[in-house]
Amino acid sequence: MHEVLHHLGYLAGGLGTTLELSLLGFAGAVVLGTLLTVMRVSPILPLRVLGTLYVEVFRNVPLLAFLVLFVFGLPDAGITYSLFTSEAICLALYFAGYVCEAVRAGINAVPVGQAEAARAIGMTFGQSLALVILPQAFRTMVQPLANVFIGVVLSSSLGAAVGVSELIGRTQWLDLQYDEPVPTFLLATVGYVLITLAVGLLAGRLQKRMAVRR
Amino acid sequence: MTGPNRVLFDAPGPRARRRIRLATALSVLVIAGLIALGVHQLARHGQLDHARWQPFGQWPYQRFLLQGLVRTLKAAGMAALLALPAGALLALGRLSPHRVLRLAAGGFVELFRSVPLLLVLYVFLMGIPRAGYTFPVFWELVIPVVLCTSALLAEIFRAGVLALDRGQSEAGYALGMRRRQVMWLVVLPQAVRLVVPTLVSQLVSLLKDTTLGYVVSYPELLNQGKVLGSYTHDFLQSYLSVTAIYIVVNAVLSQLAEALERRGKRRPKAGAAGTGPGLPGPRTPESVGVEALRTT
């Protein structure tokens, strides 16, 4: 038991890695997902097709299969990144599809009158999207995006399966080392529950503050 | 392409049409360029050589992967079979008037919703055998998947029950039905019909979850891909084939979910039969704001 307590710092480091991975992956996913949404609502057909195809493909690939392909397959084609970078990239690419769906739902939640008004005062497609629609859409998307973020946090654990030393990876290592399954797994559980609880609370606060009053 | 998306650009005039044509041509060029870059990268490292792909055209190799697919489907099917009733029971528990039951079901759901599947899997792989219980590999994969998925499904079922028009259960009570009768005869049948599309799309993520067989060495599709990759030394080709199979199988499931959703929309909505023209129709689970979709 006390060997495990001795390694609390080690586990906390794993928690830090998990958070880093999640934040990087989520940030990438939000940028890419928004871009995909813009592509999907644009008047340019090839971009629309590409965006739709991307979302369809990435919604149907298991993340672990993609991760394994990226980590063990792509080096054959001369594409090699560190394990941490690989996983961050995979998370970003994978969850971009989910972010795209959330943003699209958010855009659809903005009343049509807003877009019509933007058009009526002569804004272009890009202007009405960037200045009128998206700012309002993001406000209604706090909760869905928080869910995506929790998904990223939970999925970042898959890195342990390919050798990234994040919270689960370190838990497993400690367990193998000291044969103390109860405290190690309990600590990991507490770590994840704390993150999800914190994200849920933060999202609730944010949503209240950002709600559009109409 | 519904809602304001169409409004973002109205019928383009001659100049806008020209601009759109230009942008279309440009984007085709860029996309083609990216594809060419990818193909070139693969070809430069000899990954497109016939010899590297040739094994995957042979039946023994294909059969090996298909066996993996069958085991994937078996694990997913078994998990779905157990998780669906478990999820429904958990939802009923969370909605029950008994405080203890409500707290227990709520605690279970919240715990398994906020813990990664891999952690539960490691508990079954490394924690529980320490206590003297060992499971066959199949169950080491299926039980954690059932635990996590049933928590998600419980939230979906609950959303369905909450989304149902209150008048339905009130009508049941007015007829003199008991709480249990109202739940089983009036509310649940309609609630289940309401959430069927969401349930089917959740099955896609359940199927994705079975890839964790890779961790417990259950020979499902991804694991077979690993074995095949280390046998032929062509990991890229092997994993690409596996990924393609997953995309096809899941796309079929997603299509099924969409078809069910369309059918549900075309028919008079579940629960709408009794509502008059002036009354609000049934709310959808989404409109209640319960987002139960978390995927690995």
XYZ file of C-alpha atoms in Angstrom:
510
model
C 0.000 0.000 0.000
C 2.588 2.563 1.001
C 4.709 1.823 -2.075
C 1.758 3.031 -4.077
C 1.389 6.121 -1.928
C 5.089 6.645 -2.481
C 4.408 6.886 -6.188
C 1.572 9.387 -5.949
C 3.744 11.918 -7.761
C 4.294 9.439 -10.555
C 0.560 8.903 -10.915
C -0.086 12.642 -10.770
C 2.383 12.999 -13.635
C 0.268 10.506 -15.551
C -2.796 12.577 -14.816
C -0.923 15.596 -16.156
C -0.056 13.723 -19.358
C -3.690 12.695 -19.730
C -4.785 16.319 -19.365
C -2.125 17.552 -21.784
C -3.119 14.965 -24.370
C -6.797 15.776 -23.932
C -6.319 19.540 -24.184
C -4.071 19.295 -27.236
C -6.354 16.769 -28.920
C -9.471 18.776 -28.100
C -7.993 22.054 -29.316
C -6.974 20.414 -32.578
C -10.376 18.788 -32.910
C -12.213 22.090 -32.387
C -10.144 23.885 -35.021
C -10.375 21.062 -37.551
C -14.030 20.341 -36.750
C -15.039 23.972 -37.263
C -13.129 24.005 -40.528
C -14.960 20.844 -41.607
C -18.302 22.434 -40.751
C -17.453 25.510 -42.802
C -16.551 23.186 -45.665
C -19.837 21.334 -45.286
C -21.994 24.459 -45.430
C -19.992 26.178 -48.172
C -21.274 26.541 -51.743
C -18.251 24.646 -53.108
C -19.267 21.090 -53.953
C -15.901 19.248 -53.686
C -15.303 20.726 -50.219
C -18.810 19.712 -49.119
C -18.223 16.157 -50.334
C -14.805 16.007 -48.665
C -16.209 17.245 -45.349
C -19.080 14.764 -45.391
C -16.783 11.904 -46.360
C -14.334 12.777 -43.591
C -17.021 12.770 -40.916
C -18.536 9.520 -42.181
C -15.178 7.754 -42.242
C -13.986 8.936 -38.856
C -17.287 8.225 -37.154
C -17.059 4.614 -38.293
C -13.409 3.862 -37.495
C -12.670 2.627 -33.987
C -10.184 5.020 -32.389
C -7.932 2.172 -31.259
C -7.745 0.785 -34.821
C -6.834 4.247 -36.086
C -4.281 4.719 -33.304
C -2.664 1.355 -34.030
C -2.607 2.124 -37.748
C -0.988 5.480 -37.037
C 1.581 4.223 -34.525
C 2.538 0.863 -36.045
C 1.466 1.200 -39.680
C 2.545 4.636 -40.838
C 6.250 4.260 -39.902
C 6.366 1.767 -42.807
C 5.496 4.682 -45.069
C 8.162 6.865 -43.507
C 5.823 8.859 -41.258
C 7.044 8.706 -37.680
C 6.136 10.840 -34.697
C 6.727 10.369 -30.990
C 4.067 8.338 -29.206
C 2.689 11.417 -27.436
C 2.456 13.447 -30.642
C 0.925 10.516 -32.498
C -1.815 10.142 -29.948
C -2.537 13.869 -29.818
C -2.832 13.910 -33.628
C -5.072 10.834 -33.606
C -7.372 12.316 -30.971
C -7.608 15.586 -32.890
C -8.346 13.872 -36.224
C -10.827 11.447 -34.677
C -12.811 13.896 -32.579
C -12.872 16.549 -35.320
C -15.759 14.538 -36.792
C -17.689 14.745 -33.523
C -16.934 18.453 -33.135
C -18.148 18.967 -36.702
C -21.481 17.343 -35.873
C -21.808 19.453 -32.720
C -20.994 22.681 -34.579
C -23.459 21.809 -37.320
C -26.182 21.241 -34.751
C -25.205 24.567 -33.159
C -25.417 26.378 -36.508
C -28.834 24.866 -37.107
C -29.920 26.119 -33.695
C -29.270 29.753 -34.696
C -32.567 31.256 -35.905
C -32.817 31.649 -39.671
C -33.621 35.332 -39.198
C -30.053 35.964 -38.050
C -28.605 34.615 -41.288
C -31.236 36.453 -43.314
C -30.431 39.695 -41.541
C -26.727 39.198 -42.211
C -27.463 38.603 -45.881
C -29.840 41.531 -46.002
C -27.192 44.034 -44.903
C -24.918 42.705 -47.612
C -22.531 40.431 -45.734
C -20.794 37.754 -47.769
C -20.920 34.036 -46.955
C -17.688 34.242 -44.973
C -18.692 37.388 -43.099
C -22.144 36.177 -42.100
C -20.663 32.871 -40.955
C -17.732 34.321 -39.033
C -19.409 37.418 -37.547
C -23.031 36.393 -37.070
C -23.666 32.644 -37.153
C -20.622 31.010 -35.552
C -20.346 33.304 -32.491
C -23.972 32.513 -31.638
C -23.602 28.850 -32.535
C -20.666 28.388 -30.160
C -22.762 29.728 -27.293
C -25.358 26.978 -27.689
C -22.638 24.376 -28.034
C -21.058 24.545 -24.589
C -22.711 21.351 -23.362
C -22.165 19.256 -26.532
C -18.544 20.417 -26.727
C -18.035 19.572 -23.050
C -19.310 16.080 -23.828
C -16.823 15.825 -26.678
C -14.069 16.939 -24.300
C -15.028 14.269 -21.771
C -14.990 11.794 -24.655
C -11.463 12.954 -25.497
C -10.342 12.538 -21.878
C -11.757 9.022 -21.629
C -10.424 8.058 -25.060
C -6.952 9.367 -24.315
C -6.660 6.291 -22.076
C -6.366 4.188 -25.242
C -2.848 5.551 -25.524
C -1.913 3.071 -22.791
C -2.674 0.263 -25.267
C 0.054 1.501 -27.623
C 2.515 2.476 -24.905
C 1.859 6.121 -24.012
C 2.634 6.595 -20.337
C -0.496 8.487 -19.258
C -2.686 7.840 -16.238
C -3.830 4.339 -17.189
C -0.420 3.359 -18.500
C 1.223 4.379 -15.219
C -1.525 2.723 -13.172
C -0.941 -0.511 -15.017
C 2.821 -0.218 -14.539
C 2.452 0.391 -10.778
C 0.072 -2.535 -10.541
C 2.532 -4.845 -12.290
C 5.348 -3.548 -10.097
C 3.780 -3.738 -6.644
C 0.824 -6.062 -7.120
C -1.582 -3.669 -5.418
C -4.651 -3.582 -7.674
C -7.064 -1.973 -5.213
C -5.289 1.330 -4.425
C -3.869 1.791 -7.932
C -7.146 1.332 -9.782
C -9.012 3.309 -7.139
C -6.639 6.254 -7.578
C -6.993 6.149 -11.360
C -10.786 6.043 -11.035
C -10.701 9.049 -8.707
C -8.520 10.888 -11.225
C -10.963 10.378 -14.092
C -14.066 11.054 -12.000
C -12.489 14.322 -10.798
C -11.790 15.422 -14.376
C -15.282 14.594 -15.637
C -16.926 16.232 -12.621
C -14.828 19.371 -13.035
C -15.596 19.570 -16.753
C -19.306 19.079 -16.082
C -19.379 21.838 -13.458
C -17.339 24.206 -15.607
C -19.582 23.561 -18.604
C -22.696 24.277 -16.527
C -21.214 27.587 -15.350
C -20.068 28.577 -18.817
C -23.412 27.696 -20.348
C -25.245 29.900 -17.875
C -22.897 32.803 -18.516
C -22.886 32.502 -22.272
C -26.541 31.684 -22.863
C -28.014 33.843 -25.618
C -30.901 35.865 -24.256
C -33.523 36.213 -26.918
C -28.273 21.229 -45.770
C -31.217 22.402 -43.802
C -31.955 25.475 -41.775
C -29.895 28.595 -42.259
C -27.189 26.823 -44.246
C -29.137 27.504 -47.414
C -29.572 31.107 -46.495
C -25.859 31.720 -46.052
C -25.515 32.069 -49.790
C -28.522 33.002 -51.891
C -28.904 32.277 -55.580
C -25.523 33.438 -56.899
C -25.331 36.006 -59.640
C -22.964 35.758 -62.622
C -19.939 37.083 -60.733
C -20.536 34.881 -57.689
C -21.078 31.881 -59.965
C -17.740 32.525 -61.600
C -16.084 32.816 -58.197
C -17.684 29.567 -57.037
C -16.539 27.813 -60.216
C -13.009 29.078 -59.650
C -13.018 27.973 -56.021
C -14.412 24.582 -57.037
C -11.626 24.060 -59.565
C -9.043 25.225 -57.043
C -10.316 22.913 -54.306
C -10.354 19.953 -56.717
C -6.728 20.740 -57.528
C -5.773 20.959 -53.850
C -7.585 17.709 -52.977
C -6.008 15.919 -55.937
C -2.632 17.285 -54.881
C -3.050 15.978 -51.343
C -4.081 12.540 -52.606
C -1.119 12.490 -54.994
C 1.188 13.468 -52.126
C -0.129 10.589 -50.027
C 0.178 8.080 -52.836
C 3.683 9.339 -53.632
C 4.721 8.985 -49.995
C 3.411 5.402 -49.944
C 5.005 4.543 -53.266
C 8.378 6.017 -52.285
C 8.556 3.573 -49.402
C 7.430 0.684 -51.560
C 4.126 0.294 -49.740
C 2.145 0.024 -52.955
C 4.187 -2.866 -54.362
C 2.115 -5.712 -55.622
C 3.982 -8.189 -53.415
C 2.929 -6.332 -50.279
C -0.756 -6.353 -51.125
C -0.889 -9.711 -52.841
C -1.383 -11.788 -49.628
C -4.526 -9.830 -48.816
C -6.101 -11.028 -52.050
C -5.726 -14.645 -51.011
C -8.499 -16.560 -49.347
C -6.564 -17.954 -46.329
C -5.581 -14.427 -45.308
C -9.043 -13.076 -45.958
C -10.558 -15.966 -44.038
C -8.243 -15.177 -41.125
C -9.529 -11.594 -41.023
C -13.137 -12.673 -41.520
C -12.831 -15.036 -38.552
C -11.749 -11.987 -36.570
C -14.764 -10.086 -37.854
C -17.051 -12.945 -36.802
C -15.591 -12.861 -33.281
C -15.949 -9.077 -33.204
C -19.604 -9.420 -34.140
C -20.049 -12.200 -31.596
C -18.572 -10.133 -28.779
C -20.524 -7.038 -29.848
C -23.729 -9.053 -30.181
C -23.362 -10.643 -26.774
C -22.505 -7.284 -25.201
C -25.534 -5.662 -26.839
C -27.775 -8.512 -25.731
C -26.709 -8.032 -22.110
C -26.329 -4.250 -22.103
C -29.760 -3.427 -23.540
C -31.840 -4.999 -20.740
C -29.278 -3.888 -18.160
C -29.514 -0.322 -19.431
C -33.309 -0.411 -19.370
C -33.298 -1.737 -15.805
C -30.801 0.930 -14.713
C -32.980 3.623 -16.269
C -36.021 2.259 -14.436
C -33.961 2.228 -11.244
C -32.983 5.871 -11.724
C -36.627 6.802 -12.250
C -37.958 4.666 -9.414
C -39.692 6.228 -6.421
C -37.483 4.247 -4.025
C -34.649 6.422 -2.846
C -32.120 3.621 -2.298
C -32.721 2.133 -5.736
C -32.507 5.551 -7.331
C -29.219 6.368 -5.617
C -27.694 2.974 -6.400
C -28.627 3.092 -10.086
C -27.572 6.735 -10.323
C -24.217 6.015 -8.714
C -23.570 3.082 -11.033
C -24.454 5.080 -14.133
C -22.437 8.141 -13.152
C -19.400 6.058 -12.200
C -19.268 4.004 -15.387
C -19.994 7.023 -17.534
C -16.995 8.910 -16.205
C -14.420 6.131 -16.234
C -12.636 4.973 -19.381
C -13.506 1.506 -20.628
C -9.824 0.582 -20.640
C -9.634 1.110 -16.869
C -12.574 -1.243 -16.260
C -10.932 -3.692 -18.628
C -7.653 -3.608 -16.706
C -9.543 -4.154 -13.453
C -10.990 -7.320 -14.943
C -7.680 -8.282 -16.500
C -5.366 -7.588 -13.573
C -7.396 -6.715 -10.496
C -10.065 -9.360 -10.177
C -7.849 -12.383 -10.995
C -5.845 -11.352 -7.892
C -8.973 -12.048 -5.844
C -9.116 -15.549 -7.233
C -11.693 -15.176 -9.975
C -10.638 -15.627 -13.566
C -12.844 -15.287 -16.599
C -12.400 -16.662 -20.093
C -10.916 -14.043 -22.441
C -14.271 -13.549 -24.180
C -15.917 -12.446 -20.939
C -12.922 -10.353 -19.919
C -13.750 -8.254 -22.963
C -17.545 -8.476 -22.864
C -18.210 -7.743 -19.180
C -16.393 -4.365 -19.089
C -18.026 -3.366 -22.368
C -21.436 -4.301 -20.921
C -20.761 -2.310 -17.727
C -19.786 0.865 -19.573
C -22.343 0.577 -22.362
C -25.264 -0.193 -20.055
C -24.549 3.058 -18.207
C -24.723 4.969 -21.504
C -27.839 3.099 -22.639
C -29.510 3.820 -19.287
C -29.153 7.540 -19.980
C -30.647 7.084 -23.452
C -33.630 5.126 -22.112
C -34.124 7.687 -19.362
C -34.039 10.501 -21.905
C -36.708 8.637 -23.889
C -38.941 8.234 -20.854
C -38.507 11.876 -19.862
C -39.119 13.023 -23.420
C -42.486 11.350 -23.584
C -45.461 13.648 -23.253
C -46.602 13.788 -19.627
C -50.198 13.404 -20.751
C -49.468 9.782 -21.598
C -48.706 8.703 -18.047
C -51.389 11.035 -16.679
C -53.922 9.353 -18.945
C -52.743 5.997 -17.619
C -53.217 7.123 -14.026
C -56.627 8.575 -14.910
C -57.675 5.136 -16.130
C -56.808 3.799 -12.682
C -53.582 2.071 -13.679
C -50.897 1.482 -11.122
C -47.453 3.057 -11.377
C -45.966 -0.190 -12.643
C -48.708 -0.711 -15.195
C -48.303 2.831 -16.489
C -44.537 2.305 -16.828
C -44.691 -1.079 -18.555
C -47.838 -0.699 -20.652
C -47.856 2.979 -21.559
C -44.543 4.727 -21.080
C -41.849 2.164 -21.885
C -43.207 0.895 -25.226
C -43.424 4.440 -26.551
C -40.146 5.568 -25.005
C -38.267 2.654 -26.542
C -39.664 3.448 -29.972
C -38.590 7.040 -29.505
C -34.965 6.155 -28.805
C -34.444 3.262 -31.245
C -32.321 5.320 -33.697
C -30.095 6.551 -30.856
C -29.784 2.996 -29.562
C -28.694 1.682 -32.945
C -26.096 4.402 -33.337
C -24.876 3.502 -29.857
C -24.397 -0.042 -31.148
C -21.838 1.352 -33.592
C -19.762 2.645 -30.706
C -20.230 -0.668 -28.907
C -18.795 -2.426 -31.932
C -15.910 0.030 -31.857
C -15.357 -0.733 -28.177
C -14.752 -4.402 -28.920
C -11.438 -3.363 -30.529
C -10.142 -3.431 -26.968
C -9.934 -7.176 -27.509
C -6.539 -6.047 -28.818
C -5.576 -5.406 -25.176
C -6.917 -8.618 -23.631
C -5.695 -10.749 -26.586
C -9.184 -11.793 -27.593
C -8.728 -12.664 -31.289
C -11.214 -10.176 -32.731
C -10.695 -8.225 -35.932
C -8.062 -5.723 -34.773
C -6.107 -8.394 -32.952
C -6.209 -10.648 -36.016
C -4.903 -7.671 -37.963
C -1.986 -7.411 -35.563
C -1.215 -11.124 -35.878
C -1.457 -10.961 -39.660
C 0.705 -7.849 -39.702
C 3.468 -9.448 -37.697
C 3.234 -12.581 -39.832
C 3.507 -10.835 -43.194
C 5.604 -7.913 -41.831
C 3.152 -5.628 -43.603
C 1.546 -3.784 -40.699
C 0.362 -0.879 -42.815
C -1.506 -3.084 -45.284
C -2.927 -5.285 -42.577
C -4.219 -2.407 -40.443
C -5.533 -0.585 -43.499
C -7.559 -3.676 -44.445
C -8.881 -3.961 -40.892
C -9.822 -0.270 -40.838
C -11.616 -0.633 -44.161
C -13.636 -3.580 -42.819
C -14.622 -1.587 -39.739
C -15.714 1.346 -41.893
C -17.904 -0.888 -44.061
C -19.542 -2.742 -41.156
C -20.169 0.420 -39.142
C -21.411 2.325 -42.175
C -24.019 -0.396 -42.689
C -25.076 -0.071 -39.034
C -25.197 3.741 -39.300
C -27.332 3.480 -42.428
C -29.676 1.205 -40.504
C -29.945 3.802 -37.750
C -30.711 6.535 -40.268
C -33.314 4.372 -42.001
C -34.990 3.710 -38.660
C -34.949 7.414 -37.882
C -36.557 8.260 -41.222
C -39.186 5.580 -40.717
C -39.901 6.910 -37.249
C -40.368 10.386 -38.693
C -42.640 9.280 -41.521
C -45.016 7.330 -39.307
C -47.263 9.152 -36.897
C -44.831 9.684 -34.092
C -44.870 7.327 -31.180
C -47.004 8.935 -28.552
C -48.566 11.388 -30.958
C -51.587 9.195 -31.587
C -53.441 10.619 -28.617
C -52.367 14.235 -28.921
C -54.825 16.517 -30.590
C -53.812 18.996 -33.258
C -53.432 21.862 -30.818
C -51.274 19.978 -28.334
C -47.492 19.838 -28.477
C -46.118 16.657 -29.948
C -43.670 14.406 -28.150
C -40.313 15.876 -27.455
C -37.272 14.135 -28.818
C -34.535 12.933 -26.481
C -32.267 15.623 -27.914
C -34.669 18.381 -27.014
C -34.562 17.318 -23.376
C -30.854 17.956 -23.455
C -29.612 14.591 -22.311
C -26.549 13.864 -24.349
C -25.604 10.297 -23.638
C -23.250 9.799 -26.529
C -19.727 9.347 -25.387
C -17.573 7.215 -27.518
C -14.240 5.618 -27.432
